C-alpha positions as protocol buffer text, in pm:
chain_id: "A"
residue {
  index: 1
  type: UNK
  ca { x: 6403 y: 2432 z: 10510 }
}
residue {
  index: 2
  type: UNK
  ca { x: 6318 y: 2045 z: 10527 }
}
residue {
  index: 3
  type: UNK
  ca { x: 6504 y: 1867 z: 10281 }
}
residue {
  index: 4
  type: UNK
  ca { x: 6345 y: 1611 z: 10013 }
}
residue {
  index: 5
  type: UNK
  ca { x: 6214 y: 1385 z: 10274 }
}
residue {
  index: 6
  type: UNK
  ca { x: 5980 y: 1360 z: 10542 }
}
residue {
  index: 7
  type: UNK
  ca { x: 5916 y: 1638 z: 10773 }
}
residue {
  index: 8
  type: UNK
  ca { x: 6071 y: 1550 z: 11146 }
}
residue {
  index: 9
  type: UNK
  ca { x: 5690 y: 1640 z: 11243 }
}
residue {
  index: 10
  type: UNK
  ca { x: 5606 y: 1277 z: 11109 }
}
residue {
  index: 11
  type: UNK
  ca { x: 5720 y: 1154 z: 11383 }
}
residue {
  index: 12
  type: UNK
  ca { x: 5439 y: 1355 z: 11628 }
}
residue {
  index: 13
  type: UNK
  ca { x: 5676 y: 1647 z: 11678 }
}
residue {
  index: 14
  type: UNK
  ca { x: 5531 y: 1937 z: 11836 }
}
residue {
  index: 15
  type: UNK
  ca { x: 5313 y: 2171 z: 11590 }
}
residue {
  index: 16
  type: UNK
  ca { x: 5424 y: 2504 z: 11756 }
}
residue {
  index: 17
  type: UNK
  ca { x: 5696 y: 2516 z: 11518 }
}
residue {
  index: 18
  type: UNK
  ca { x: 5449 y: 2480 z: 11227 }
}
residue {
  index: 19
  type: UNK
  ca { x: 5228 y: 2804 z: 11349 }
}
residue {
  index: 20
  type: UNK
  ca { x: 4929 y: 2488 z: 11415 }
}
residue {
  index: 21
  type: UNK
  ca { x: 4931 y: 2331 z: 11079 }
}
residue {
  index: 22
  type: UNK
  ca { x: 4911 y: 1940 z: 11159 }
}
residue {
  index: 23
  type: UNK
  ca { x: 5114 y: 1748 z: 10884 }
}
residue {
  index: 24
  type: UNK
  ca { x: 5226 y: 1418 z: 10853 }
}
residue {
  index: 25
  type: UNK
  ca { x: 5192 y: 1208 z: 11196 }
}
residue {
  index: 26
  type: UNK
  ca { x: 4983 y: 1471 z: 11366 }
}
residue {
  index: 27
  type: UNK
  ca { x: 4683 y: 1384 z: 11094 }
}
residue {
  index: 28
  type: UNK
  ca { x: 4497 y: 1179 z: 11366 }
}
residue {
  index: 29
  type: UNK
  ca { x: 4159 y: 1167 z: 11120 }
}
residue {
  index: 30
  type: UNK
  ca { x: 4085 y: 870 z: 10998 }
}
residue {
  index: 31
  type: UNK
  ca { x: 4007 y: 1002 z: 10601 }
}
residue {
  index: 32
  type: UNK
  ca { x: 4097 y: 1339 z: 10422 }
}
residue {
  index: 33
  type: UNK
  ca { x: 4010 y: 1487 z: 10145 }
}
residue {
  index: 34
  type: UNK
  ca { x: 4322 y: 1501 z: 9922 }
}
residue {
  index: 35
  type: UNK
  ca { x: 4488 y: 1725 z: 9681 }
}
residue {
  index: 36
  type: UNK
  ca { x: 4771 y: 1584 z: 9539 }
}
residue {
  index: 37
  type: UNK
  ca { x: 5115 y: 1773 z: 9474 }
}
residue {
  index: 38
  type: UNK
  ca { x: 5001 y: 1899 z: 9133 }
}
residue {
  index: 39
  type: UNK
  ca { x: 4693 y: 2080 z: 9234 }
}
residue {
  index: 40
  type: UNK
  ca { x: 4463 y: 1780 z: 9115 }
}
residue {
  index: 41
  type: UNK
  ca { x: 4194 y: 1678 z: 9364 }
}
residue {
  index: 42
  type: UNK
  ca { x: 4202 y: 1253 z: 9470 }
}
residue {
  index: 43
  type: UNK
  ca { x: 3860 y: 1267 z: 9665 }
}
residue {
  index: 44
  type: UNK
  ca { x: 3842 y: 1126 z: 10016 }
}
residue {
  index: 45
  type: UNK
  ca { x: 4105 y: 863 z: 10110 }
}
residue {
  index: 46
  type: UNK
  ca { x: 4201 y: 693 z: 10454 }
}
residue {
  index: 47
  type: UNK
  ca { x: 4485 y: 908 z: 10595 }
}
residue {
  index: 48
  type: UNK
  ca { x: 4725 y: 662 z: 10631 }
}
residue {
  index: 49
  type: UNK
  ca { x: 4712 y: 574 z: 10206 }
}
residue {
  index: 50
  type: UNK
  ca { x: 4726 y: 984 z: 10159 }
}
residue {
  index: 51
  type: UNK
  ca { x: 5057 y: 956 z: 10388 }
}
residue {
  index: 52
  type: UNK
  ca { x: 5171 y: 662 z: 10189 }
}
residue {
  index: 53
  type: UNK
  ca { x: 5123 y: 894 z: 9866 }
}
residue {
  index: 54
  type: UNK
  ca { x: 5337 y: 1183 z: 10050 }
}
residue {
  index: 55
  type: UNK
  ca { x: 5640 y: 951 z: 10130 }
}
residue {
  index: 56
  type: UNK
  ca { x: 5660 y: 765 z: 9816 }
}
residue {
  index: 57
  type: UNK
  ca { x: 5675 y: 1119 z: 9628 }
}
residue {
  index: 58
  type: UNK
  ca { x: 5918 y: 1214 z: 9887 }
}
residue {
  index: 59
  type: UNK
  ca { x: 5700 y: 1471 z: 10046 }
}
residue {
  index: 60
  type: UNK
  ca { x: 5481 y: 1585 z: 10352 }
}
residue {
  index: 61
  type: UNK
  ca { x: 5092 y: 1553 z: 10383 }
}
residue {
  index: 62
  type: UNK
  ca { x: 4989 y: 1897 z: 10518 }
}
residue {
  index: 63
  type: UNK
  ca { x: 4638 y: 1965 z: 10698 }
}
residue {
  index: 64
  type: UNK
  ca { x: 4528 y: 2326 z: 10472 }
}
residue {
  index: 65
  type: UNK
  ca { x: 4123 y: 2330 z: 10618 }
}
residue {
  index: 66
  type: UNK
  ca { x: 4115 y: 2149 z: 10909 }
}
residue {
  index: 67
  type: UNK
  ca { x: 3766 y: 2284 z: 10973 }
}
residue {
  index: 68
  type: UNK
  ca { x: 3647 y: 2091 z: 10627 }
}
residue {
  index: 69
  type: UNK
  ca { x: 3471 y: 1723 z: 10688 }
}
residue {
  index: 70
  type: UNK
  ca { x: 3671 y: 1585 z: 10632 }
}
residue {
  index: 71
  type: UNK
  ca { x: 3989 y: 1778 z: 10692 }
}
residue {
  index: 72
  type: UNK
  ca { x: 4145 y: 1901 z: 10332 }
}
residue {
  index: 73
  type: UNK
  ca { x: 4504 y: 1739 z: 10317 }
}
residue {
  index: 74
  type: UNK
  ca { x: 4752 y: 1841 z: 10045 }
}
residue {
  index: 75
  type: UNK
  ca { x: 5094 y: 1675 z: 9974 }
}
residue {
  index: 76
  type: UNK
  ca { x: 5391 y: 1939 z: 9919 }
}
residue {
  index: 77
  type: UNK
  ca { x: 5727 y: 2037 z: 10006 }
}
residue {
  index: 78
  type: UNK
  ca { x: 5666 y: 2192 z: 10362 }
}
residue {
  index: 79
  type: UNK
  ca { x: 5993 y: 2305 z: 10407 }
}
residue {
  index: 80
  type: UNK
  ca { x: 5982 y: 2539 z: 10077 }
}
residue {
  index: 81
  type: UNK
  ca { x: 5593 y: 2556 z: 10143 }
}
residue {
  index: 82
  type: UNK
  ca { x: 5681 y: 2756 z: 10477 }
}
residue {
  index: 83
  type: UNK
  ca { x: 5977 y: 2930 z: 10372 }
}
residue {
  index: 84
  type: UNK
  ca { x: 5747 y: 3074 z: 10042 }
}
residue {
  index: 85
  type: UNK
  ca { x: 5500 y: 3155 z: 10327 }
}
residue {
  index: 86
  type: UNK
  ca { x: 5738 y: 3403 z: 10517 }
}
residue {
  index: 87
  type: UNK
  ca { x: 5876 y: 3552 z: 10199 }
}
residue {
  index: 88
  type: UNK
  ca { x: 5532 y: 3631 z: 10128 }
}
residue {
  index: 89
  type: UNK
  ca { x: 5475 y: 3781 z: 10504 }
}
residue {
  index: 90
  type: UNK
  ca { x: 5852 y: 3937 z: 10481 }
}
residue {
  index: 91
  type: UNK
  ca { x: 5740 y: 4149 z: 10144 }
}
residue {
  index: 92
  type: UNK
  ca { x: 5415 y: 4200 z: 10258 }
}
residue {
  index: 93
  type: UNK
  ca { x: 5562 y: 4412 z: 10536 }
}
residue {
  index: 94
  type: UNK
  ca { x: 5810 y: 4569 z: 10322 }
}
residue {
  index: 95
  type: UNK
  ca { x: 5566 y: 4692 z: 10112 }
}
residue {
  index: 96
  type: UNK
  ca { x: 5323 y: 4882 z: 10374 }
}
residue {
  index: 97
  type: UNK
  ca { x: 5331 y: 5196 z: 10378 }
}
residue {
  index: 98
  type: UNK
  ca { x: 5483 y: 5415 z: 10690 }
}
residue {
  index: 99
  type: UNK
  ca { x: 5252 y: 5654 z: 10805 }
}
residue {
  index: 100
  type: UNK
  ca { x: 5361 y: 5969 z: 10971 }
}
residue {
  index: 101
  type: UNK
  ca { x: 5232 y: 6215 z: 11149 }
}
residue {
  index: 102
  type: UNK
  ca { x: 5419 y: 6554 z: 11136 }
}
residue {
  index: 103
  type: UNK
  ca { x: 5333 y: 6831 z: 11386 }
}
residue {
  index: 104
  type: UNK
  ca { x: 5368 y: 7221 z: 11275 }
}
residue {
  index: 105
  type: UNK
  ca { x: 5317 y: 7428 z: 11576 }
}
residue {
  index: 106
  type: UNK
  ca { x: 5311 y: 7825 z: 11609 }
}
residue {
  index: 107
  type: UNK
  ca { x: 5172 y: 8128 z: 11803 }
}
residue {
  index: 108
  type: UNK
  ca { x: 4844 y: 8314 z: 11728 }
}
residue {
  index: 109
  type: UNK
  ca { x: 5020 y: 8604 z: 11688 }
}
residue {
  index: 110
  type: UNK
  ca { x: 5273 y: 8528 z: 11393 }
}
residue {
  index: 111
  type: UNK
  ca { x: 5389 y: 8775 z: 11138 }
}
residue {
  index: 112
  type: UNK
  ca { x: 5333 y: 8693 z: 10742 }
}
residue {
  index: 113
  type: UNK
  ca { x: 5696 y: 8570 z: 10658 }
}
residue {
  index: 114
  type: UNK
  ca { x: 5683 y: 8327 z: 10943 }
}
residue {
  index: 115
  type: UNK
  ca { x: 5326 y: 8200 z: 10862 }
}
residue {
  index: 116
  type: UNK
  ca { x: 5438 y: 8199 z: 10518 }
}
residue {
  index: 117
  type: UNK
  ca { x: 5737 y: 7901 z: 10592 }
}
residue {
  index: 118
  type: UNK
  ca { x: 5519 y: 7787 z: 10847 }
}
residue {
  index: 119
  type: UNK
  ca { x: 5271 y: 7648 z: 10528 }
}
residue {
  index: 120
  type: UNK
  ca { x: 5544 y: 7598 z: 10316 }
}
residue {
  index: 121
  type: UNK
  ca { x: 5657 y: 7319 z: 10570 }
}
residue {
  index: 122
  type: UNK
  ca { x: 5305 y: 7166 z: 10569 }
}
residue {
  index: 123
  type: UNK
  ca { x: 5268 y: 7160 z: 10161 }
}
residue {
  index: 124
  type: UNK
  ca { x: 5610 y: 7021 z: 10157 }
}
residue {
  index: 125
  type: UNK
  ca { x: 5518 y: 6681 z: 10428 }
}
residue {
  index: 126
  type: UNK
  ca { x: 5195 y: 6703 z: 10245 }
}
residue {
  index: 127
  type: UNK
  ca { x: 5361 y: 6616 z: 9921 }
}
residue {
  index: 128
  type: UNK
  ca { x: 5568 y: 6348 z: 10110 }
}
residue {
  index: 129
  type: UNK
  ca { x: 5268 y: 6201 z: 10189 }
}
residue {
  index: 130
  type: UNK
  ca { x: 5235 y: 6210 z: 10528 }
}
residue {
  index: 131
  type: UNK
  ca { x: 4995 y: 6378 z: 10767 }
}
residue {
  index: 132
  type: UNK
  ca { x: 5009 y: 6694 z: 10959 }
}
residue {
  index: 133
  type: UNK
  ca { x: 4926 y: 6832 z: 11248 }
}
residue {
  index: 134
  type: UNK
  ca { x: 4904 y: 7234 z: 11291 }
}
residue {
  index: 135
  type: UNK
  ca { x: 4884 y: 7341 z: 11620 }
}
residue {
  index: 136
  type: UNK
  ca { x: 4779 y: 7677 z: 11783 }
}
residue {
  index: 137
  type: UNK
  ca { x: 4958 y: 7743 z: 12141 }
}
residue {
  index: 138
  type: UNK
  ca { x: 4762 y: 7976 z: 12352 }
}
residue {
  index: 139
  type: UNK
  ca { x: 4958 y: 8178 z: 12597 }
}
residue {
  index: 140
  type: UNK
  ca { x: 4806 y: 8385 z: 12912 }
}
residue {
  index: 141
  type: UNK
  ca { x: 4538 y: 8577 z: 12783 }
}
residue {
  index: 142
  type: UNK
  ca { x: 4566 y: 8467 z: 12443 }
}
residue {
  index: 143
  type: UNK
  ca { x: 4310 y: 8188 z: 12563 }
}
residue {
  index: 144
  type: UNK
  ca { x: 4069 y: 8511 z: 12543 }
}
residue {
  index: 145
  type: UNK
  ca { x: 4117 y: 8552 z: 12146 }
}
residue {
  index: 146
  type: UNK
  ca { x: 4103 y: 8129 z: 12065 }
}
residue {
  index: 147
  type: UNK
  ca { x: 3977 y: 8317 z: 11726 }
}
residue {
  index: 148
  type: UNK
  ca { x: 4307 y: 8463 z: 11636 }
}
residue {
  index: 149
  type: UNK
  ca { x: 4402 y: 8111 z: 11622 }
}
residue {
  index: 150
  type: UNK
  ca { x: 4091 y: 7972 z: 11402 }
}
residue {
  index: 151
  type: UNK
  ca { x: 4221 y: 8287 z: 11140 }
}
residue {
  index: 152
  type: UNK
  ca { x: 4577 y: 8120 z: 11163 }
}
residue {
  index: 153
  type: UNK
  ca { x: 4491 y: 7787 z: 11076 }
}
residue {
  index: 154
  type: UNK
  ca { x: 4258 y: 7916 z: 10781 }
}
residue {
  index: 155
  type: UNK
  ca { x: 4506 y: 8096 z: 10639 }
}
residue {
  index: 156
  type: UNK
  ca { x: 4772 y: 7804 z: 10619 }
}
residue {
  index: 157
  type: UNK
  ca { x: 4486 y: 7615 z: 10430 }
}
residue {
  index: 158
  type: UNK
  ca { x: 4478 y: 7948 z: 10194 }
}
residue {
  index: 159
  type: UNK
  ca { x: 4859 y: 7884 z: 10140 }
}
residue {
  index: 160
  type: UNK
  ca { x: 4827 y: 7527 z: 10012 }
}
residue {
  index: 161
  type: UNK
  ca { x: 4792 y: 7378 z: 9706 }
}
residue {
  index: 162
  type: UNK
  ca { x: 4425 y: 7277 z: 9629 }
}
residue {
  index: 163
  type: UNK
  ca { x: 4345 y: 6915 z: 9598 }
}
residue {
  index: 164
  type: UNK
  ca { x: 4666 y: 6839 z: 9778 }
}
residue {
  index: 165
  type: UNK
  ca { x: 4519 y: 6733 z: 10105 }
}
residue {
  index: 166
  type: UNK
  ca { x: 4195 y: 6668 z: 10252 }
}
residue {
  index: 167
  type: UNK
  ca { x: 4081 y: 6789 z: 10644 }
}
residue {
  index: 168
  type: UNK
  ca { x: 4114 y: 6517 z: 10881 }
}
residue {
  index: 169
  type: UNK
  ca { x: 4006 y: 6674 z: 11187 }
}
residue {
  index: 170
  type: UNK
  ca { x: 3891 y: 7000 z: 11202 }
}
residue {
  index: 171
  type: UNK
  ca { x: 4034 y: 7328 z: 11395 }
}
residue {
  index: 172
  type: UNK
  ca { x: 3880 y: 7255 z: 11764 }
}
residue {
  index: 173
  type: UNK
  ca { x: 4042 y: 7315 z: 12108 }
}
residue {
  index: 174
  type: UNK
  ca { x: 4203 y: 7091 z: 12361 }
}
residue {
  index: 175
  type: UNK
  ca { x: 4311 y: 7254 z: 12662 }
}
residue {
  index: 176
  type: UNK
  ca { x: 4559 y: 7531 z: 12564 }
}
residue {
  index: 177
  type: UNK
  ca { x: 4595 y: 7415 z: 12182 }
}
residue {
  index: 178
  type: UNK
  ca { x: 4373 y: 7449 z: 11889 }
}
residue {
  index: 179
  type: UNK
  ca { x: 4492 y: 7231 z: 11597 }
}
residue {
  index: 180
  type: UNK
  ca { x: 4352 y: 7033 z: 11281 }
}
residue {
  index: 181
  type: UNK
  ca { x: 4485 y: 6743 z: 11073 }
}
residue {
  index: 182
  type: UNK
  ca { x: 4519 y: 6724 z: 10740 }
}
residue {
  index: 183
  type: UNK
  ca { x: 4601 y: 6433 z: 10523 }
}
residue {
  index: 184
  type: UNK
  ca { x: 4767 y: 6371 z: 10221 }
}
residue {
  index: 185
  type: UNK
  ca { x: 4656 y: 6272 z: 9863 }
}
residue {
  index: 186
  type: UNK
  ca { x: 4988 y: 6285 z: 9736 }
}
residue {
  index: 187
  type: UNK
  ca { x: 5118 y: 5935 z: 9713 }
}
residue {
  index: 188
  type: UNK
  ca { x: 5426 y: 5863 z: 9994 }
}
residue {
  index: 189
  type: UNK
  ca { x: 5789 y: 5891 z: 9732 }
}
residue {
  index: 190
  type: UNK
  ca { x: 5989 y: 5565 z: 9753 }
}
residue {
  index: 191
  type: UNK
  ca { x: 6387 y: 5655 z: 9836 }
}
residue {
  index: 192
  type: UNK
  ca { x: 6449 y: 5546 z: 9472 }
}
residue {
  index: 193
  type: UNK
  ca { x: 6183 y: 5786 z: 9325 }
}
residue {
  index: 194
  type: UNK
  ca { x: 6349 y: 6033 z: 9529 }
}
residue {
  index: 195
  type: UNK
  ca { x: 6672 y: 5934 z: 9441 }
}
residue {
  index: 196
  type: UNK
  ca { x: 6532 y: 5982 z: 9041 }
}
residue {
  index: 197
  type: UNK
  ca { x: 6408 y: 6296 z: 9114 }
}
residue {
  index: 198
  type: UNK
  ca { x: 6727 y: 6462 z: 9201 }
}
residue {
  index: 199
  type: UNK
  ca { x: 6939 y: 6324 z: 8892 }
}
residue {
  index: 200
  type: UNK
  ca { x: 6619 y: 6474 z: 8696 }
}
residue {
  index: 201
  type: UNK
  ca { x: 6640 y: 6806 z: 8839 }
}
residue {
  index: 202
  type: UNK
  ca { x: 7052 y: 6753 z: 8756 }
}
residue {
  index: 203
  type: UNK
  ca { x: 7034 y: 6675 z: 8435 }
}
């Protein structure tokens, strides 16, 4: 972070390191349109009084609409100005939401118990929140009986819990598979929701 003073940049420095914001010494225009460090707007000014403001307030003149005519210049703190900016950008990320795509995969020909787990799985990523894949693997002359594996695939949807998913992508074949996506409307559990849940089923 730049201390209380004057950004190095006033000096020309290269704006790479300011992700192409001009400030200070790289405002070549000869007016701006200022807002001061309080929010208040000071109309149009020559650049070189708005960078007089800056310094005697100990701060930085920063370009914010370049595009504007003329330019919109506000005086701040770059320093905490930038590192507020890639907070913001550092929670942002922390706060989107991983989503993953969990693949099921079993034979046409599966026996009740197995199909039965098989579902159980799905509901179970389902309520995690995350997608899923079911795929169909066609053997030999299975590939002759690609309905067996439509029957499968309807009766895992049977086996979940209505209103707890939505189709995706319908059964369809590709190559030797038949599969279909579903898609959660269960909300993804944070670790410390899931963390709560387990002292709940504790107490």
């Amino acid at each position: 972070m730049c201390a209380r003073t004057i950004c190095p940049d006033a000096q020309g420095g290269s704006l790479a390191d300011n992700k192409g914001m001009r400030i200070n010494g790289n405002i070549r225009v000869r007016e701006v349109r200022l807002i001061d460090n309080e929010g208040n707007q000071k109309g149009i000014v020559p650049t070189l009084e708005a960078l007089k403001m800056a310094r005697e307030q100990e701060l930085d003149l920063v370009e914010v609409s370049p595009n504007a005519n003329p330019p919109v210049c506000k005086i701040l703190d770059f320093g905490k100005y930038k590192f507020e900016q890639e907070k913001k950008l550092r929670d942002s990320k922390k706060n989107q939401k991983v989503l993953k795509i969990k693949e099921i995969r079993m034979q046409p020909k599966i026996g009740s118990g197995d199909l039965d787990t098989k579902a159980k799985h799905v509901q179970e990523f389902l309520d995690e929140g995350d997608k899923v894949k079911v795929t169909i693997r066609f053997r030999g002359r299975e590939l002759a009986h690609t309905e067996l594996g439509y029957d499968v695939l309807k009766e895992v949807e049977k086996r979940l819990t209505e209103g707890s998913y939505v189709m995706e992508k319908a059964p369809m074949m590709d190559g030797r598979f038949m599969s279909m996506t579903l898609g959660s409307k269960a909300k993804k559990k944070t670790p410390v929701a899931q963390a709560q849940e387990k002292v709940d089923g504790n107490v």
